[in-house]
Amino acid sequence: MSRRVAILGAGPSGCFVAQALLKARPDLRVDILDRLPVPYGLVRYGVAADHQGTKAITRQFARLFERQGARFFGNVTVGRDVTLEALREAYDAVVVATGLSTDRRLGIPGDDLPGVHGAGRITRALYEHPDAEPLPPLGPRPLIVGNGNVAIDLLRLLAKTSEELDGSDLGPGPTAWLAGSGIDEITILGRSPAAAARFDAVMLKELGRLSGVSIAVDDLGTAGTEEGARTLEALSALHGHGAGPRRIRFVFARRPIAVEGDGCVSGLLCIAPDGREERFPATSILTAIGFDGETATAESGAAVRMAPGLYGAGWFARGPRGTIPDNRADAQALAAVILADLDATPASSSIPGDVLACLPGTVTYDGWTRIDAAETAAPPAGRCRAKITGRAAMLSLAAAPDEKETQP
Amino acid sequence: MKIAVLYGTETGNAEMLAEDLAGELEGDHDVSCANLSGFDPAGFDAGTFYILVSSTYGDGDLPASAQPFAKAVEAKAPDLSGIHFAVFGLGDSEYHETFNGGGEKLAALMAARGAVQVGERVTHDASGPDMAEDLAFPWARQVIEMAAGLVGEDA
């Protein structure tokens, strides 16, 4: 009988592991679980709503379920609905690809003041994750701390005009929140010098198309590397862009030492390159300085074996660094390790039960296609999708027609 | 006709399209499909029509799997006269300055070594309404027709 692999997490890393496994061994039984009723994880809830081209990657993942025989089991929480031990008994290999979603804190005095928010918390709410906290008021002068693409995503969404969000899948609540934000000025501040910022040049260039902003870049400095030179070139092209009412200010090489405020954020105290203290007034602080959480311990390299038959993939394995294609390369390396391990271990002679198919309340891939169809059938003007936001509504839509109550 | 579909990919989208395209053409032609990462530029054959499928990554760059190929072509500078190829690019107009830079760079790389491009280089937009295969399949039939009188003939 075919060997079985369970993958925990239907985000890009889990799907890429499944893809690499099934490409090599089309006869494998690959089951992908997710705690949400819907698949694709970060692609649905982390990739920016206005980057639909990036989200097109889900066409590859859909094929796993539509043509390559993988099964989806949504709405399954490991540890509650099924134990990891039970999965490890029923499957030859179990891959943990649950990602990292906890915002890293600034770790300075005042970082717990009302008005300090993690980027993940904000983007989950913007992209209507069912577990998201409500979107908070940001006031007229939010300050973003971070030098990576998550910081740029936040900045771009906060800076866009309503028209510039056309074609996205941003929901009505987040759309109204952005339209009513009343933002005058956004400061984006990082510890590293400009040349060492981890922004992709292409993400910076995208900001040069915004119509409602005026952009200033302080402290450009000099670059020592080719990549740094590219970043500086993109940043200096942005300096002076636009004459719109919303001001954007890039600040580099500032080390935050305290969030100031009496009951609520009023500013960020930093150490400037010359060693002096410098205050940046702010009505809210959004931290985009990375993600935390439990990660796997690697035996070696990118392919993480945690125990016999138990593996880690994606950010769970490598930590919160690396793009979607970086994680695809890792997934392919991990799949090769899993396949070699399967070949080196004899298949169990007993036939394990289909532990997931027995679980009540799971969402199958067909269930997801019903949710997907409902979301894309009649999106509002300017939107390509209207996400179903609540678990109960998702589960109700996902239920097969013959499982629903029929009229007498 | 002997056709080789070669792809440069980074997220897998170009790979999926290349495999779909090869599958589509298989019934009527002798088709192979391979990743550019494993293709030796010394292995080009005048009796084969090359359909190159490439995404764009980063700042209008070639995708990761096409980069070793590009380096090898630059280093070995093979004579590709008599080789016929067509390019189908994938890009995302959200990044409009560099939209489809990958396909463009690949076409220039081939042409610089004397290879002859057949037909128009087509550009799929990931942020647009069309499916890549809906553009690629009819385009491929068209360029294959155009190549029919060219491939394998003495230059």
XYZ file of C-alpha atoms in Angstrom:
563
model
C 0.000 0.000 0.000
C 1.117 3.560 -0.534
C 3.047 5.342 2.173
C 1.324 8.185 4.015
C 2.456 11.698 4.766
C 0.532 14.222 6.876
C 1.407 17.880 6.591
C 0.289 20.259 9.348
C -0.431 23.632 7.794
C -1.791 24.343 4.305
C 0.286 27.480 3.793
C 2.872 27.840 1.049
C 5.567 25.764 2.750
C 3.245 22.850 3.505
C 1.858 22.947 -0.034
C 5.340 23.099 -1.564
C 6.394 20.030 0.456
C 3.305 18.200 -0.809
C 4.059 19.323 -4.365
C 7.642 18.062 -4.253
C 6.602 14.759 -2.647
C 3.838 14.065 -5.179
C 5.988 15.076 -8.133
C 8.520 12.417 -7.147
C 6.000 9.804 -5.949
C 2.536 10.283 -7.367
C 1.380 7.203 -5.423
C 1.968 8.753 -1.987
C -1.071 9.486 0.169
C -0.563 13.114 1.163
C -2.991 14.723 3.604
C -2.733 18.428 4.394
C -4.337 19.704 7.591
C -5.077 23.238 8.654
C -6.590 24.647 11.807
C -8.598 27.057 9.645
C -11.480 25.856 7.465
C -9.674 27.336 4.438
C -6.283 26.536 2.893
C -3.229 28.580 1.816
C -2.343 30.268 5.110
C 0.064 33.126 4.510
C -0.957 33.508 0.864
C -4.515 34.258 1.937
C -3.827 36.090 5.199
C -0.299 37.476 4.924
C 0.405 38.392 1.297
C -0.873 41.924 0.799
C -4.433 42.328 -0.481
C -3.146 44.456 -3.366
C -0.594 41.837 -4.495
C -2.969 39.518 -6.286
C -0.242 38.452 -8.729
C 1.668 36.893 -5.832
C -1.490 35.146 -4.677
C -1.801 33.490 -8.111
C 0.534 30.851 -6.682
C -2.574 29.210 -5.210
C -3.298 27.852 -8.699
C -0.332 25.536 -8.204
C -1.623 24.464 -4.817
C -5.173 23.881 -6.056
C -3.705 21.378 -8.465
C -2.408 19.297 -5.543
C -5.981 18.618 -4.542
C -7.607 18.659 -7.977
C -5.197 16.460 -9.918
C -2.464 15.080 -7.705
C -4.603 13.327 -5.134
C -3.678 15.292 -2.018
C -6.500 15.601 0.505
C -7.346 18.726 2.487
C -8.606 18.524 6.054
C -9.500 22.019 7.227
C -10.788 23.019 10.651
C -8.543 20.479 12.371
C -6.567 21.597 15.403
C -3.795 19.191 16.322
C -3.838 18.608 20.062
C -7.579 19.208 20.264
C -9.208 17.227 17.463
C -6.394 14.756 16.952
C -3.122 14.269 18.798
C 0.283 14.494 17.195
C 0.942 10.976 18.533
C -2.108 9.605 16.738
C -0.967 11.233 13.510
C 2.552 9.866 13.881
C 1.094 6.391 14.359
C -1.177 6.649 11.340
C 1.342 8.245 8.970
C 4.818 7.258 7.851
C 5.876 10.893 8.035
C 4.424 14.001 9.685
C 5.576 17.440 8.559
C 4.981 20.489 10.756
C 4.569 23.569 8.552
C 2.606 25.793 10.883
C 4.603 28.973 10.328
C 5.259 31.743 12.800
C 2.666 34.363 13.562
C 3.546 36.044 16.867
C 4.812 39.579 16.412
C 8.255 40.135 17.882
C 8.153 42.890 20.477
C 10.442 45.880 20.578
C 11.731 44.827 23.988
C 12.111 48.378 25.249
C 10.291 50.275 28.021
C 6.778 51.247 26.991
C 6.421 48.615 24.262
C 3.198 47.433 25.922
C 1.528 50.852 25.917
C -1.870 51.118 24.243
C -1.216 52.196 20.658
C 1.735 49.820 20.064
C 0.673 47.120 17.608
C 2.482 44.279 15.875
C 2.399 44.239 12.081
C 1.014 40.693 12.098
C -1.867 41.744 14.302
C -2.693 44.593 11.903
C -2.295 42.623 8.681
C -4.344 39.689 10.006
C -7.137 42.164 10.729
C -6.708 43.899 7.359
C -6.897 40.561 5.533
C -9.804 39.344 7.677
C -8.268 36.368 9.428
C -11.056 34.772 11.497
C -8.992 35.084 14.698
C -7.916 38.689 14.139
C -8.421 41.339 16.759
C -10.341 44.412 15.588
C -8.462 47.120 13.713
C -7.369 49.789 16.204
C -7.405 53.552 15.618
C -3.945 54.720 14.553
C -4.353 58.476 14.824
C -2.949 61.007 12.346
C 0.735 60.094 12.811
C 1.484 56.370 12.894
C 5.132 55.331 13.049
C 6.237 52.022 11.551
C 9.348 50.399 13.021
C 11.002 47.972 10.632
C 13.236 47.722 7.598
C 11.687 44.801 5.766
C 9.002 44.094 3.212
C 6.290 43.648 5.864
C 6.923 47.257 6.915
C 6.629 48.347 3.271
C 3.388 46.391 2.801
C 1.888 48.183 5.808
C 3.153 51.552 4.671
C 1.766 51.084 1.149
C -1.675 50.017 2.334
C -1.893 52.898 4.811
C -0.744 55.324 2.097
C -2.924 54.215 -0.802
C -5.975 56.139 -1.946
C -9.263 54.235 -2.209
C -8.885 54.055 -6.002
C -5.432 52.525 -5.648
C -6.944 49.572 -3.806
C -9.028 48.587 -6.833
C -8.451 45.014 -7.942
C -7.504 43.880 -4.432
C -9.454 41.586 -2.140
C -9.544 44.049 0.746
C -12.832 43.646 2.608
C -15.411 46.358 3.312
C -14.476 46.734 6.996
C -10.749 47.238 6.366
C -11.553 49.448 3.361
C -13.687 51.732 5.529
C -11.001 51.689 8.260
C -8.347 52.831 5.774
C -10.621 55.437 4.190
C -11.414 56.895 7.603
C -7.907 56.668 9.043
C -7.264 60.421 8.934
C -3.531 59.797 8.544
C -1.440 62.920 7.853
C 2.034 61.518 8.158
C 3.628 58.085 8.296
C 7.175 57.706 9.594
C 8.991 54.497 8.762
C 12.017 54.033 10.969
C 14.704 51.370 11.204
C 17.835 50.578 13.134
C 20.030 49.806 10.152
C 21.552 52.374 7.811
C 19.610 52.856 4.574
C 21.952 50.708 2.490
C 21.465 47.753 4.856
C 17.654 47.966 4.901
C 16.060 44.665 3.907
C 13.473 46.268 1.612
C 13.359 44.746 -1.861
C 14.117 47.449 -4.411
C 11.041 46.408 -6.393
C 8.825 47.053 -3.347
C 10.319 50.531 -2.984
C 9.776 51.291 -6.673
C 6.124 50.367 -6.225
C 5.812 53.218 -3.702
C 6.892 55.595 -6.462
C 3.512 55.052 -8.110
C 1.439 56.230 -5.153
C -0.584 59.311 -6.031
C -1.701 60.652 -2.665
C 1.641 61.010 -0.926
C 4.770 63.096 -0.677
C 7.875 61.125 0.269
C 11.046 62.244 2.028
C 14.007 59.983 2.722
C 16.417 61.122 5.452
C 19.979 59.919 5.978
C 20.608 58.021 2.755
C 24.283 57.432 3.567
C 26.528 55.290 1.402
C 26.511 51.688 0.248
C 29.288 49.136 0.526
C 27.655 46.363 -1.475
C 25.920 46.030 -4.826
C 22.653 45.134 -3.122
C 23.025 48.138 -0.829
C 23.607 50.340 -3.851
C 20.386 49.043 -5.407
C 18.449 49.818 -2.233
C 19.962 53.307 -2.054
C 19.185 53.960 -5.694
C 15.542 52.983 -5.176
C 15.324 55.067 -1.989
C 16.892 58.149 -3.521
C 14.480 57.873 -6.465
C 11.663 57.997 -3.906
C 13.005 61.090 -2.152
C 10.895 64.045 -3.205
C 8.266 61.863 -4.903
C 4.777 63.287 -5.117
C 2.984 66.315 -3.794
C 0.090 64.502 -2.181
C -1.336 65.431 1.207
C -0.124 62.311 3.045
C 3.522 62.719 4.064
C 5.818 59.711 4.233
C 9.183 59.998 5.919
C 11.891 57.327 5.890
C 14.326 57.476 8.807
C 17.330 55.175 9.153
C 20.011 54.293 11.670
C 17.900 55.070 14.738
C 17.975 52.694 17.706
C 14.657 52.777 19.588
C 15.167 52.890 23.356
C 11.710 53.699 24.740
C 8.111 54.144 23.708
C 6.927 57.341 25.315
C 3.418 58.142 26.366
C 1.195 58.744 29.327
C -1.449 56.044 29.065
C -1.125 55.976 25.287
C 1.684 56.278 22.750
C 2.974 59.796 22.138
C 6.300 59.021 20.515
C 9.394 56.907 20.135
C 12.681 57.804 21.784
C 15.721 56.741 19.766
C 19.477 57.041 19.745
C 20.645 58.845 16.599
C 23.904 57.969 14.791
C 25.701 60.799 16.584
C 24.792 59.243 19.949
C 22.216 61.831 20.920
C 18.646 61.048 21.914
C 16.029 61.911 19.350
C 12.246 61.935 19.788
C 9.808 60.956 17.031
C 6.246 61.986 17.857
C 3.645 59.362 16.964
C 0.011 58.607 17.656
C 0.604 54.880 17.250
C 3.563 52.566 16.696
C 3.416 49.585 14.348
C 6.244 47.112 14.803
C 7.335 45.137 11.770
C 10.543 43.682 13.191
C 9.887 40.000 12.675
C 7.961 37.112 14.122
C 8.448 34.855 17.113
C 7.201 31.514 18.230
C 8.176 27.948 18.726
C 10.537 26.678 16.042
C 11.977 23.295 15.258
C 15.507 22.361 16.157
C 17.432 21.551 13.030
C 19.674 18.510 12.819
C 21.347 20.116 9.822
C 20.696 22.590 7.036
C 17.351 23.497 5.622
C 15.758 20.043 5.816
C 14.689 19.615 9.407
C 14.163 16.161 10.910
C 13.012 16.560 14.507
C 12.560 12.868 15.297
C 12.147 9.716 13.209
C 9.234 10.413 10.872
C 8.706 13.952 12.198
C 9.874 16.951 10.191
C 9.670 20.728 10.218
C 9.153 22.932 7.148
C 8.935 26.594 6.282
C 9.256 29.307 8.887
C 8.574 26.759 11.631
C 11.837 25.117 10.597
C 13.993 27.967 9.380
C 12.766 30.857 11.494
C 10.996 33.969 10.264
C 13.267 34.730 7.333
C 12.968 34.024 3.669
C 10.500 34.581 0.900
C 7.965 32.199 -0.602
C 10.452 30.913 -3.237
C 13.159 30.482 -0.583
C 10.751 28.232 1.238
C 9.958 26.362 -1.963
C 13.634 25.476 -2.336
C 13.714 24.317 1.298
C 10.537 22.290 0.775
C 12.117 20.468 -2.160
C 15.192 19.667 -0.056
C 12.985 18.418 2.774
C 10.913 16.252 0.410
C 14.112 14.549 -0.773
C 15.037 13.758 2.847
C 11.548 12.407 3.603
C 11.576 10.191 0.507
C 15.021 8.835 1.377
C 13.828 8.130 4.935
C 10.718 6.360 3.622
C 12.879 4.184 1.389
C 15.156 3.351 4.312
C 12.332 2.257 6.621
C 10.039 -0.688 5.959
C 6.362 0.043 5.501
C 4.317 -0.947 8.516
C 2.514 -4.248 7.987
C -0.598 -3.089 9.828
C -2.987 -0.861 7.969
C -3.605 2.273 10.004
C -7.046 3.768 10.280
C -7.940 6.870 8.341
C -7.854 9.028 11.457
C -8.684 12.295 9.702
C -11.579 11.039 7.605
C -13.257 9.922 10.844
C -13.133 13.374 12.409
C -16.399 15.301 12.487
C -16.534 18.905 11.260
C -13.547 18.828 8.939
C -13.602 20.840 5.708
C -12.621 18.942 2.581
C -11.176 20.469 -0.568
C -14.664 20.341 -2.099
C -15.872 22.291 0.928
C -13.208 24.918 0.275
C -14.245 25.191 -3.383
C -17.771 26.040 -2.185
C -16.367 28.789 0.071
C -14.131 30.007 -2.762
C -17.062 30.088 -5.189
C -19.139 32.095 -2.722
C -16.287 34.566 -2.237
C -15.650 35.133 -5.927
C -19.212 34.895 -7.304
C -20.199 38.535 -6.824
C -17.432 40.640 -5.304
C -18.209 44.324 -4.772
C -17.012 46.905 -7.304
C -13.225 47.249 -7.339
C -12.656 43.949 -5.565
C -11.754 40.498 -6.922
C -13.017 38.575 -3.893
C -15.224 39.092 -0.866
C -13.694 36.961 1.876
C -15.974 35.064 4.189
C -14.642 36.193 7.544
C -16.188 34.049 10.250
C -15.552 30.387 11.009
C -19.256 29.570 11.354
C -20.091 31.082 7.952
C -17.167 29.233 6.380
C -18.254 25.917 7.877
C -21.836 26.427 6.783
C -20.806 27.198 3.197
C -18.362 24.312 3.162
C -20.937 21.720 4.157
C -21.911 19.543 1.204
C -25.393 20.302 -0.151
C -26.674 16.875 0.932
C -25.388 17.462 4.460
C -27.469 20.593 4.815
C -30.975 20.472 6.094
C -33.338 19.962 3.219
C -36.736 21.530 2.911
C -39.587 19.237 3.855
C 8.328 18.820 -34.978
C 10.867 18.248 -32.260
C 10.101 20.749 -29.515
C 11.901 21.411 -26.242
C 10.063 23.447 -23.631
C 12.646 24.923 -21.255
C 11.599 26.866 -18.202
C 13.074 29.262 -15.696
C 11.101 29.327 -12.474
C 11.263 30.695 -8.965
C 7.906 30.052 -7.323
C 6.859 27.201 -9.608
C 4.314 29.099 -11.719
C 6.492 29.014 -14.866
C 7.246 25.349 -14.252
C 3.554 24.527 -14.062
C 2.842 26.443 -17.259
C 5.762 24.766 -19.078
C 4.527 21.319 -18.061
C 0.980 22.181 -19.116
C 2.245 23.477 -22.436
C 4.326 20.368 -23.059
C 1.291 18.241 -22.259
C -0.858 20.273 -24.631
C 1.569 19.915 -27.546
C 2.539 16.303 -26.894
C -0.122 14.731 -29.093
C 1.037 16.520 -32.253
C 4.771 16.871 -31.693
C 7.810 15.233 -30.174
C 7.961 17.291 -26.966
C 10.348 17.382 -24.030
C 10.172 19.644 -20.992
C 13.086 20.595 -18.743
C 14.218 23.108 -16.172
C 16.814 25.564 -17.498
C 18.778 24.925 -14.302
C 19.812 21.553 -15.684
C 20.242 22.541 -19.332
C 23.732 22.738 -20.855
C 23.937 25.538 -23.458
C 26.257 23.270 -25.468
C 23.267 20.966 -25.931
C 21.240 23.188 -28.282
C 20.316 21.337 -31.455
C 19.315 22.983 -34.739
C 16.704 20.289 -35.369
C 14.730 21.276 -32.277
C 12.466 24.266 -31.757
C 12.984 25.758 -28.299
C 10.082 27.266 -26.419
C 11.438 29.149 -23.414
C 9.071 29.922 -20.549
C 10.402 32.311 -17.953
C 9.067 34.193 -14.998
C 10.529 37.443 -13.704
C 11.843 37.813 -10.220
C 13.251 40.495 -7.955
C 14.020 43.695 -9.777
C 13.182 42.470 -13.282
C 15.698 39.663 -13.026
C 15.804 36.147 -14.355
C 14.275 33.646 -11.943
C 16.638 31.530 -9.827
C 16.445 28.427 -11.993
C 17.448 30.347 -15.160
C 20.446 32.056 -13.610
C 22.970 29.196 -13.884
C 21.956 28.836 -17.550
C 22.474 32.562 -18.178
C 25.877 32.444 -16.498
C 26.883 29.408 -18.564
C 25.801 31.096 -21.819
C 27.799 34.175 -20.919
C 30.846 32.165 -19.868
C 30.920 29.660 -22.737
C 29.575 32.018 -25.408
C 28.232 29.167 -27.546
C 27.477 29.801 -31.234
C 23.704 29.490 -31.403
C 23.261 30.455 -35.048
C 20.771 28.105 -36.655
C 18.921 27.698 -33.337
C 15.310 28.839 -33.315
C 13.445 29.806 -30.198
C 10.390 31.594 -28.879
C 9.878 33.148 -25.454
C 6.820 33.220 -23.261
C 7.300 35.442 -20.237
C 5.464 35.708 -16.966
C 5.357 38.848 -14.895
C 3.275 41.006 -12.645
C 2.206 44.477 -13.754
C 2.034 45.579 -10.107
C 5.779 45.998 -10.604
C 5.382 47.828 -13.875
C 8.918 49.135 -14.401
C 10.360 45.659 -14.461
C 7.301 43.808 -15.750
C 8.428 40.717 -17.614
C 12.131 41.535 -17.422
C 12.947 37.815 -17.110
C 11.590 36.846 -20.533
C 13.161 39.917 -22.074
C 16.592 39.105 -20.640
C 16.377 35.492 -21.769
C 15.463 36.509 -25.339
C 18.354 38.989 -25.443
C 20.752 36.347 -24.129
C 19.790 33.929 -26.908
C 19.828 36.570 -29.647
C 23.272 37.783 -28.564
C 24.623 34.314 -29.369
C 23.052 34.315 -32.826
C 19.873 32.339 -32.107
C 16.798 33.427 -34.057
C 13.627 34.424 -32.232
C 10.392 33.254 -33.814
C 7.203 35.239 -33.295
C 6.389 37.797 -30.653
C 7.513 37.494 -27.071
C 4.284 37.275 -25.162
C 3.788 38.639 -21.711
C 1.422 37.148 -19.206
C 0.377 39.438 -16.354
C -0.211 37.663 -13.040
C -2.319 40.615 -11.929
C -4.383 40.577 -15.113
C -7.577 38.703 -15.909
C -6.139 36.038 -18.233
C -4.931 32.586 -17.297
C -1.357 32.049 -18.504
C -2.296 28.912 -20.424
C -5.132 30.698 -22.236
C -2.498 32.977 -23.764
C 0.287 30.416 -24.041
C -1.501 27.588 -25.845
C -2.721 29.540 -28.907
C 0.557 31.496 -28.968
C 2.546 28.251 -29.003
C 0.503 26.848 -31.930
C 1.172 30.073 -33.805
C 4.935 30.144 -33.235
C 5.228 26.443 -34.034
C 3.520 27.106 -37.365
C 5.921 29.958 -38.015
C 8.882 27.782 -37.070
C 7.793 24.874 -39.264
C 9.670 26.112 -42.311
C 12.709 27.233 -40.363
C 13.771 24.678 -37.809
C 16.327 22.143 -38.985
C 16.912 23.829 -42.339
C 20.453 24.732 -43.184
C 21.040 28.345 -42.367
